[in-house]
Tab-separated table of C-alpha atoms and ligand atoms in Angstrom:
chain	number	residue	atom	x	y	z
A	60	UNK	CA	58.193	-119.582	1.183
A	61	UNK	CA	57.447	-117.246	-1.468
A	62	UNK	CA	53.812	-116.632	-1.660
A	63	UNK	CA	53.230	-118.053	-4.683
A	64	UNK	CA	54.346	-120.914	-3.677
A	65	UNK	CA	52.659	-121.065	-0.570
A	66	UNK	CA	49.536	-120.688	-2.611
A	67	UNK	CA	50.411	-123.538	-4.583
A	68	UNK	CA	50.242	-125.787	-1.639
A	69	UNK	CA	46.832	-123.974	-0.238
A	70	UNK	CA	45.546	-124.608	-3.437
A	71	UNK	CA	46.552	-128.602	-3.253
A	72	UNK	CA	45.049	-128.439	0.079
A	73	UNK	CA	41.206	-126.950	-1.132
A	74	UNK	CA	38.244	-128.894	-0.673
A	75	UNK	CA	38.092	-128.958	-4.862
A	76	UNK	CA	40.951	-130.699	-5.252
A	77	UNK	CA	40.561	-132.976	-2.065
A	78	UNK	CA	37.210	-133.853	-3.227
A	79	UNK	CA	38.547	-134.940	-7.039
A	80	UNK	CA	41.154	-137.292	-4.939
A	81	UNK	CA	38.574	-138.919	-3.052
A	82	UNK	CA	39.916	-137.649	0.150
A	83	UNK	CA	38.395	-135.957	3.098
A	84	UNK	CA	36.854	-132.194	2.810
A	85	UNK	CA	35.255	-129.899	5.279
A	86	UNK	CA	32.582	-129.255	2.971
A	87	UNK	CA	31.400	-130.387	-0.355
A	88	UNK	CA	33.048	-128.241	-3.308
A	89	UNK	CA	30.899	-126.656	-5.779
A	90	UNK	CA	31.778	-124.864	-9.118
A	91	UNK	CA	29.523	-124.335	-12.031
A	92	UNK	CA	29.997	-125.436	-15.993
A	93	UNK	CA	29.677	-122.306	-17.827
A	94	UNK	CA	30.194	-119.986	-14.487
A	95	UNK	CA	32.387	-117.603	-16.817
A	96	UNK	CA	30.668	-115.798	-19.468
A	97	UNK	CA	26.990	-116.400	-19.252
A	98	UNK	CA	24.338	-113.773	-18.101
A	99	UNK	CA	26.444	-111.979	-15.415
A	100	UNK	CA	26.161	-108.085	-16.140
A	101	UNK	CA	29.822	-107.649	-15.107
A	102	UNK	CA	30.476	-110.007	-18.154
A	103	UNK	CA	28.157	-108.408	-20.815
A	104	UNK	CA	29.905	-105.070	-19.897
A	105	UNK	CA	33.733	-106.032	-20.374
A	106	UNK	CA	32.497	-108.331	-23.680
A	107	UNK	CA	30.532	-105.069	-25.119
A	108	UNK	CA	31.855	-104.962	-28.748
A	109	UNK	CA	34.503	-107.592	-28.942
A	110	UNK	CA	33.505	-110.560	-30.763
A	111	UNK	CA	33.656	-113.817	-28.530
A	112	UNK	CA	37.245	-115.370	-30.678
A	113	UNK	CA	39.089	-112.321	-30.097
A	114	UNK	CA	38.213	-111.767	-26.083
A	115	UNK	CA	40.049	-115.575	-25.889
A	116	UNK	CA	43.131	-113.920	-27.217
A	117	UNK	CA	43.320	-110.709	-24.717
A	118	UNK	CA	44.823	-112.376	-21.558
A	119	UNK	CA	43.577	-109.316	-19.285
A	120	UNK	CA	40.227	-109.675	-20.013
A	121	UNK	CA	40.123	-113.657	-20.185
A	122	UNK	CA	41.606	-113.236	-16.477
A	123	UNK	CA	38.763	-110.622	-15.759
A	124	UNK	CA	35.867	-113.040	-17.079
A	125	UNK	CA	37.330	-116.029	-15.383
A	126	UNK	CA	37.549	-114.236	-12.008
A	127	UNK	CA	33.924	-112.614	-12.142
A	128	UNK	CA	31.921	-115.458	-10.838
A	129	UNK	CA	34.937	-116.492	-8.391
A	130	UNK	CA	34.054	-112.932	-6.767
A	131	UNK	CA	30.241	-113.194	-6.966
A	132	UNK	CA	29.374	-116.488	-5.935
A	133	UNK	CA	32.690	-117.766	-3.974
A	134	UNK	CA	32.577	-120.716	-5.893
A	135	UNK	CA	35.455	-123.339	-4.968
A	136	UNK	CA	37.100	-123.277	-8.548
A	137	UNK	CA	37.275	-121.322	-11.436
A	138	UNK	CA	36.996	-122.433	-15.344
A	139	UNK	CA	39.254	-120.777	-17.274
A	140	UNK	CA	37.367	-118.548	-20.056
A	141	UNK	CA	37.998	-119.832	-23.363
A	142	UNK	CA	36.178	-122.083	-25.930
A	143	UNK	CA	36.499	-125.571	-26.879
A	144	UNK	CA	37.224	-124.082	-30.538
A	145	UNK	CA	40.125	-121.719	-29.631
A	146	UNK	CA	42.984	-124.424	-30.181
A	147	UNK	CA	41.270	-125.440	-34.019
A	148	UNK	CA	41.287	-121.752	-35.056
A	149	UNK	CA	45.159	-121.249	-33.626
A	150	UNK	CA	46.346	-123.902	-35.901
A	151	UNK	CA	44.411	-121.825	-38.834
A	152	UNK	CA	41.096	-122.953	-39.641
A	153	UNK	CA	38.765	-120.747	-40.718
A	154	UNK	CA	36.243	-120.452	-37.911
A	155	UNK	CA	33.851	-118.271	-35.837
A	156	UNK	CA	31.980	-118.530	-33.031
A	157	UNK	CA	28.459	-116.578	-34.422
A	158	UNK	CA	26.606	-114.838	-31.271
A	159	UNK	CA	23.461	-117.197	-30.623
A	160	UNK	CA	24.520	-119.861	-32.952
A	161	UNK	CA	28.011	-121.284	-31.697
A	162	UNK	CA	31.027	-122.459	-33.515
A	163	UNK	CA	31.096	-122.264	-37.353
A	164	UNK	CA	33.062	-124.021	-39.734
A	165	UNK	CA	33.799	-122.596	-43.089
A	166	UNK	CA	34.829	-125.625	-45.016
A	167	UNK	CA	33.914	-128.502	-42.974
A	168	UNK	CA	35.917	-131.627	-42.383
A	169	UNK	CA	34.785	-134.576	-44.862
A	170	UNK	CA	37.601	-135.940	-46.823
A	171	UNK	CA	41.440	-137.228	-46.046
A	172	UNK	CA	42.296	-134.414	-48.060
A	173	UNK	CA	40.586	-132.118	-45.388
A	174	UNK	CA	42.929	-133.918	-42.695
A	175	UNK	CA	45.894	-132.380	-43.907
A	176	UNK	CA	44.174	-128.991	-42.779
A	177	UNK	CA	44.327	-130.326	-38.830
A	178	UNK	CA	48.192	-129.475	-38.279
A	179	UNK	CA	49.680	-130.137	-34.613
A	180	UNK	CA	49.231	-127.489	-32.034
A	181	UNK	CA	52.315	-125.615	-30.771
A	182	UNK	CA	52.583	-123.569	-27.519
A	183	UNK	CA	53.361	-120.939	-29.262
A	184	UNK	CA	49.855	-121.382	-31.401
A	185	UNK	CA	48.259	-119.786	-27.923
A	186	UNK	CA	50.680	-117.661	-25.997
A	187	UNK	CA	48.134	-115.844	-24.811
A	188	UNK	CA	46.512	-118.829	-23.225
A	189	UNK	CA	49.820	-119.021	-21.032
A	190	UNK	CA	49.897	-115.886	-20.504
A	191	UNK	CA	46.278	-115.693	-18.962
A	192	UNK	CA	46.691	-118.655	-17.121
A	193	UNK	CA	49.700	-117.216	-15.252
A	194	UNK	CA	48.123	-113.866	-14.400
A	195	UNK	CA	45.366	-116.161	-12.801
A	196	UNK	CA	47.239	-118.180	-10.930
A	197	UNK	CA	48.419	-115.100	-9.579
A	198	UNK	CA	44.549	-113.774	-9.049
A	199	UNK	CA	43.272	-116.835	-7.639
A	200	UNK	CA	45.151	-117.506	-4.630
A	201	UNK	CA	43.817	-120.737	-3.257
A	202	UNK	CA	41.268	-121.250	-5.744
A	203	UNK	CA	41.984	-123.950	-8.070
A	204	UNK	CA	41.971	-123.463	-12.070
A	205	UNK	CA	40.372	-125.646	-14.058
A	206	UNK	CA	41.820	-125.933	-17.421
A	207	UNK	CA	39.893	-127.805	-20.174
A	208	UNK	CA	39.616	-128.950	-23.833
A	209	UNK	CA	36.819	-130.174	-26.436
A	210	UNK	CA	36.899	-134.152	-26.618
A	211	UNK	CA	37.869	-135.494	-30.146
A	212	UNK	CA	34.360	-137.080	-30.796
A	213	UNK	CA	32.821	-133.260	-30.037
A	214	UNK	CA	35.314	-131.321	-31.794
A	215	UNK	CA	35.048	-133.530	-34.610
A	216	UNK	CA	30.832	-132.887	-34.492
A	217	UNK	CA	31.503	-129.408	-35.163
A	218	UNK	CA	34.546	-129.772	-37.674
A	219	UNK	CA	32.291	-132.374	-40.010
A	220	UNK	CA	29.021	-130.809	-39.493
A	221	UNK	CA	30.662	-127.210	-39.975
A	222	UNK	CA	28.514	-126.190	-37.002
A	223	UNK	CA	26.483	-127.124	-33.995
A	224	UNK	CA	24.187	-130.152	-35.022
A	225	UNK	CA	20.989	-131.972	-33.344
A	226	UNK	CA	21.940	-135.390	-34.815
A	227	UNK	CA	25.890	-135.101	-35.860
A	228	UNK	CA	24.274	-136.851	-39.181
A	229	UNK	CA	27.776	-135.924	-41.373
A	230	UNK	CA	29.881	-137.451	-38.232
A	231	UNK	CA	28.456	-140.372	-37.610
A	232	UNK	CA	28.026	-140.888	-41.594
A	233	UNK	CA	32.088	-140.946	-41.514
A	234	UNK	CA	32.174	-142.906	-38.175
A	235	UNK	CA	30.547	-145.977	-39.846
A	236	UNK	CA	31.164	-145.150	-43.615
A	237	UNK	CA	34.947	-144.683	-43.402
A	238	UNK	CA	36.094	-146.067	-40.009
A	239	UNK	CA	40.070	-145.509	-41.086
A	240	UNK	CA	39.236	-141.633	-41.988
A	241	UNK	CA	37.286	-141.295	-38.925
A	242	UNK	CA	40.052	-142.933	-36.824
A	243	UNK	CA	42.622	-140.687	-38.169
A	244	UNK	CA	40.810	-137.985	-37.380
A	245	UNK	CA	39.719	-138.669	-33.851
A	246	UNK	CA	43.680	-139.183	-33.416
A	247	UNK	CA	44.686	-135.801	-34.969
A	248	UNK	CA	42.089	-134.516	-32.599
A	249	UNK	CA	43.277	-136.452	-29.424
A	250	UNK	CA	47.071	-134.587	-30.024
A	251	UNK	CA	45.250	-131.243	-30.639
A	252	UNK	CA	43.191	-131.549	-27.517
A	253	UNK	CA	46.078	-132.910	-25.327
A	254	UNK	CA	48.693	-130.360	-26.570
A	255	UNK	CA	45.921	-127.588	-25.456
A	256	UNK	CA	45.758	-128.921	-22.029
A	257	UNK	CA	49.307	-129.431	-21.585
A	258	UNK	CA	49.995	-125.912	-22.340
A	259	UNK	CA	47.376	-125.081	-19.417
A	260	UNK	CA	48.678	-127.214	-17.209
A	261	UNK	CA	52.430	-126.194	-17.320
A	262	UNK	CA	51.173	-122.743	-16.888
A	263	UNK	CA	49.129	-123.155	-13.623
A	264	UNK	CA	46.162	-125.245	-14.179
A	265	UNK	CA	45.337	-127.400	-11.550
A	266	UNK	CA	42.799	-129.835	-13.000
A	267	UNK	CA	41.417	-130.326	-16.227
A	268	UNK	CA	38.256	-131.049	-17.722
A	269	UNK	CA	37.659	-132.829	-20.946
A	270	UNK	CA	34.304	-132.085	-22.405
A	271	UNK	CA	32.481	-134.099	-24.654
A	272	UNK	CA	29.612	-132.873	-24.468
A	273	UNK	CA	27.464	-134.704	-27.657
A	274	UNK	CA	29.116	-138.195	-26.790
A	275	UNK	CA	25.141	-138.882	-25.628
A	276	UNK	CA	24.853	-139.800	-28.957
A	277	UNK	CA	26.641	-142.524	-29.024
A	278	UNK	CA	25.393	-146.161	-28.507
A	279	UNK	CA	27.707	-147.846	-25.963
A	280	UNK	CA	29.355	-150.035	-28.210
A	281	UNK	CA	30.155	-147.213	-31.115
A	282	UNK	CA	31.464	-145.259	-28.036
A	283	UNK	CA	33.698	-147.965	-27.538
A	284	UNK	CA	35.074	-148.536	-30.797
A	285	UNK	CA	34.936	-145.668	-32.512
A	286	UNK	CA	35.466	-142.639	-29.642
A	287	UNK	CA	36.939	-144.269	-26.389
A	288	UNK	CA	40.607	-144.608	-27.901
A	289	UNK	CA	40.788	-141.442	-28.927
A	290	UNK	CA	39.909	-139.752	-25.435
A	291	UNK	CA	41.905	-142.361	-23.872
A	292	UNK	CA	44.759	-140.705	-25.738
A	293	UNK	CA	44.106	-137.393	-24.231
A	294	UNK	CA	43.855	-138.686	-20.859
A	295	UNK	CA	47.068	-140.732	-20.929
A	296	UNK	CA	48.959	-137.946	-22.339
A	297	UNK	CA	48.113	-135.602	-19.396
A	298	UNK	CA	48.420	-138.438	-16.957
A	299	UNK	CA	52.178	-137.741	-15.572
A	300	UNK	CA	51.219	-134.397	-14.495
A	301	UNK	CA	49.476	-135.526	-11.684
A	302	UNK	CA	46.377	-133.043	-12.032
A	303	UNK	CA	42.851	-134.777	-11.746
A	304	UNK	CA	40.957	-135.054	-14.969
A	305	UNK	CA	37.489	-134.479	-15.222
A	306	UNK	CA	35.629	-136.104	-17.862
A	307	UNK	CA	32.074	-134.603	-18.790
A	308	UNK	CA	29.235	-135.664	-21.338
A	309	UNK	CA	25.624	-134.695	-21.671
A	310	UNK	CA	23.170	-137.801	-21.882
A	311	UNK	CA	25.907	-140.154	-20.906
A	312	UNK	CA	24.001	-142.502	-18.659
A	313	UNK	CA	24.811	-145.595	-20.758
A	314	UNK	CA	28.446	-144.646	-21.178
A	315	UNK	CA	29.310	-143.881	-17.562
A	316	UNK	CA	31.326	-147.125	-16.964
A	317	UNK	CA	33.131	-146.312	-20.342
A	318	UNK	CA	34.086	-142.954	-19.876
A	319	UNK	CA	35.525	-143.681	-16.732
A	320	UNK	CA	37.697	-146.270	-18.437
A	321	UNK	CA	38.902	-143.928	-20.949
A	322	UNK	CA	41.148	-143.035	-18.005
A	323	UNK	CA	39.378	-139.865	-16.076
A	324	UNK	CA	39.996	-139.559	-12.033
A	325	UNK	CA	36.196	-137.698	-11.927
A	326	UNK	CA	33.359	-138.479	-14.372
A	327	UNK	CA	30.809	-136.041	-14.735
A	328	UNK	CA	27.155	-136.493	-14.278
A	329	UNK	CA	24.363	-134.921	-15.988
A	330	UNK	CA	20.448	-135.026	-13.877
A	331	UNK	CA	19.209	-138.332	-15.560
A	332	UNK	CA	21.426	-140.682	-13.604
A	333	UNK	CA	21.335	-140.317	-9.644
A	334	UNK	CA	25.008	-140.179	-8.275
A	335	UNK	CA	24.982	-143.312	-6.438
A	336	UNK	CA	23.895	-145.288	-9.134
A	337	UNK	CA	26.082	-143.754	-11.413
A	338	UNK	CA	29.164	-144.518	-8.710
A	339	UNK	CA	27.717	-147.815	-9.494
A	340	UNK	CA	28.031	-147.557	-13.283
A	341	UNK	CA	31.634	-145.622	-13.094
A	342	UNK	CA	32.962	-148.447	-10.697
A	343	UNK	CA	35.507	-147.789	-7.718
A	344	UNK	CA	38.441	-145.498	-7.279
A	345	UNK	CA	36.764	-142.721	-9.291
A	346	UNK	CA	35.357	-139.172	-7.913
A	347	UNK	CA	31.822	-137.767	-9.127
A	348	UNK	CA	31.078	-134.127	-10.448
A	349	UNK	CA	27.041	-133.207	-10.662
A	350	UNK	CA	24.424	-133.521	-11.063
A	351	UNK	CA	21.436	-130.681	-10.499
A	352	UNK	CA	19.040	-129.895	-13.142
A	353	UNK	CA	19.828	-126.699	-14.266
A	354	UNK	CA	16.220	-126.128	-15.004
A	355	UNK	CA	16.184	-126.080	-11.377
A	356	UNK	CA	17.659	-122.705	-11.017
A	357	UNK	CA	14.573	-121.229	-12.392
A	358	UNK	CA	12.005	-122.453	-9.445
A	359	UNK	CA	11.858	-120.896	-6.388
A	360	UNK	CA	14.550	-121.194	-3.663
A	361	UNK	CA	12.955	-123.730	-1.260
A	362	UNK	CA	13.108	-125.941	-4.891
A	363	UNK	CA	16.467	-125.547	-5.411
A	364	UNK	CA	17.268	-126.579	-2.241
A	365	UNK	CA	14.966	-129.347	-2.152
A	366	UNK	CA	16.775	-130.727	-5.381
A	367	UNK	CA	20.196	-129.596	-4.090
A	368	UNK	CA	19.765	-131.446	-0.580
A	369	UNK	CA	18.850	-134.812	-2.792
A	370	UNK	CA	21.894	-134.353	-4.879
A	371	UNK	CA	23.995	-133.950	-1.633
A	372	UNK	CA	22.261	-136.915	0.087
A	373	UNK	CA	22.446	-139.146	-2.832
A	374	UNK	CA	26.418	-138.666	-3.224
A	375	UNK	CA	26.515	-139.188	0.508
A	376	UNK	CA	25.339	-142.758	-0.243
A	377	UNK	CA	27.623	-143.047	-3.200
A	378	UNK	CA	30.399	-143.022	-0.655
A	379	UNK	CA	33.221	-141.428	-2.506
A	380	UNK	CA	34.717	-138.253	-3.804
A	381	UNK	CA	32.308	-135.341	-4.939
A	382	UNK	CA	32.280	-132.257	-6.470
A	383	UNK	CA	28.702	-130.316	-6.596
A	384	UNK	CA	27.654	-128.819	-10.064
A	385	UNK	CA	25.044	-128.868	-12.327
A	386	UNK	CA	24.412	-131.535	-14.797
A	387	UNK	CA	25.327	-129.463	-18.313
A	388	UNK	CA	25.930	-125.540	-18.037
A	389	UNK	CA	24.188	-122.518	-16.673
A	390	UNK	CA	21.672	-121.604	-18.502
A	391	UNK	CA	21.466	-118.204	-20.045
A	392	UNK	CA	19.040	-115.957	-18.163
A	393	UNK	CA	19.718	-117.882	-15.068
A	394	UNK	CA	19.594	-114.984	-11.998
A	395	UNK	CA	22.941	-114.636	-10.736
A	396	UNK	CA	21.793	-114.524	-7.208
A	397	UNK	CA	20.505	-117.861	-7.567
A	398	UNK	CA	23.640	-119.101	-8.106
A	399	UNK	CA	25.161	-117.387	-5.270
A	400	UNK	CA	22.436	-118.606	-3.004
A	401	UNK	CA	23.071	-121.897	-3.832
A	402	UNK	CA	26.632	-122.144	-3.606
A	403	UNK	CA	26.034	-120.583	-0.022
A	404	UNK	CA	23.265	-123.691	0.787
A	405	UNK	CA	25.878	-126.398	-0.346
A	406	UNK	CA	28.819	-125.452	1.684
A	407	UNK	CA	25.867	-124.892	4.491
A	408	UNK	CA	24.323	-128.191	3.964
A	409	UNK	CA	27.471	-130.394	3.655
A	410	UNK	CA	29.393	-128.787	6.537
A	411	UNK	CA	31.200	-131.866	7.846
B	586	1CP	O1	32.133	-120.865	-17.583
B	586	1CP	C1	32.726	-121.232	-18.613
B	586	1CP	O2	32.716	-122.488	-18.423
B	586	1CP	C2	33.559	-120.340	-19.791
B	586	1CP	C3	33.964	-121.151	-20.592
B	586	1CP	C4	33.778	-122.115	-21.767
B	586	1CP	C5	33.902	-123.458	-21.784
B	586	1CP	C6	34.119	-124.435	-20.840
B	586	1CP	C7	32.776	-121.756	-22.813
B	586	1CP	C8	32.774	-120.271	-23.395
B	586	1CP	N1	32.721	-122.485	-23.301
B	586	1CP	C9	33.054	-123.386	-23.420
B	586	1CP	C10	32.979	-124.963	-23.721
B	586	1CP	C11	32.225	-125.710	-24.491
B	586	1CP	N2	31.944	-124.818	-25.604
B	586	1CP	C12	31.404	-126.531	-24.842
B	586	1CP	C13	31.741	-127.561	-23.911
B	586	1CP	C14	30.863	-127.335	-22.666
B	586	1CP	C15	29.288	-127.449	-22.690
B	586	1CP	O3	28.715	-128.629	-23.422
B	586	1CP	O4	27.902	-126.464	-22.782
B	586	1CP	C16	30.770	-126.488	-26.495
B	586	1CP	C17	29.673	-127.581	-26.528
B	586	1CP	C18	31.160	-125.194	-27.135
B	586	1CP	C19	30.858	-125.009	-28.060
B	586	1CP	C20	30.262	-123.684	-28.280
B	586	1CP	N3	30.585	-122.451	-28.334
B	586	1CP	C21	28.668	-122.944	-28.061
B	586	1CP	C22	27.518	-124.628	-28.139
B	586	1CP	C23	27.106	-124.647	-29.435
B	586	1CP	C24	25.931	-125.368	-29.555
B	586	1CP	O5	26.257	-126.845	-30.387
B	586	1CP	O6	24.910	-125.743	-29.424
B	586	1CP	C25	28.450	-122.593	-28.011
B	586	1CP	C26	27.485	-121.459	-27.737
B	586	1CP	C27	29.591	-121.494	-27.652
B	586	1CP	C28	29.819	-120.015	-27.819
B	586	1CP	C29	30.268	-119.747	-26.654
B	586	1CP	N4	31.420	-120.489	-25.427
B	586	1CP	C30	31.693	-119.904	-24.414
B	586	1CP	C31	30.709	-118.854	-24.512
B	586	1CP	C32	30.984	-117.535	-23.223
B	586	1CP	C33	30.143	-118.753	-25.502
B	586	1CP	C34	29.113	-118.079	-25.996
B	586	1CP	C35	30.017	-117.006	-26.678
B	586	1CP	C36	29.111	-115.632	-27.410
B	586	1CP	O7	27.984	-116.079	-28.345
B	586	1CP	O8	29.228	-114.262	-27.105
């Protein structure tokens, strides 16, 4: 057997993929959202002078940044270094990621005529992604790579608002005021997101996460009517690959059942809902990912460990596959050593 195909066998048997499938694990696997590209000094060094979106188009740099937290913390999965707006940039939208701000869109999408600017994403548009994933699969060995995309609602929020937004006013105005235009926008974005995920899976990603970070701004009835169909389309489009599909949002306690219904294999939970209660809301047959409050990382080690132990105990009560994670991304300014210690603690504490 070639080294590459032997690695593929080891990857399938990794604690992370086993937990996603709800199978027995030797210990609880752990990775952190936004583990790549935050405060690591080695990250800041390689990014020096290179704008964010440009860095996403350089395969060797992407591979290096993706590997950094794997080497440093010994996490059980790598998250591909990119951004949810990369496919939108790749189809020609005039957008940028401004340091300290986030994605900014020059001409927001607000009318039916604007929709014409959202063409399909072709694999040729993101050759650099295929290349970077290929490099990583070689370097990661038995550690799985998680590909990702933004969910239609969260992408729509940036496109319609023109940038980061607290209350998503323009986005909701379109959703409530012109449901047909909204539906067509969501459908376009579902195609783009699923095409972006397919590129990553075909290049070798062994799980995918759909980030609907801002879906928690919606009431369940609105989520069901105006958002769920598009996210379900993304999950359907990649179902046949058989890789675990993770669905994550922040402040989505009231939406957990619907987010599971959208088709995920693993539902991400923030810190506001304990995992045993999350299990009841999500229903049977789906694993859970989460859910340590990221702010806890700034407390003394003993407090971090108490809180992490609570997460592990509650997950055990939930009685299903569990991937340890934070309830949202690693905060900037987190002490990297706190993350390394936490990985070690989760592994030791959960050993079976
Ligand atoms: O470790 C990783 O997760 C690395 C890859 C990654 C991912 C998964 C980045 C790099 N961005 C994302 C996803 C992403 N991007 C999400 C979903 C996850 C989440 O909720 O945190 C969202 C909402 C974005 C949009 C975005 N891009 C923001 C948020 C802005 C807001 O509305 O508050 C920001 C600040 C960015 C820029 C960005 N993306 C990634 C990095 C390393 C950076 C900072 C780059 C820089 O300023 O130089």
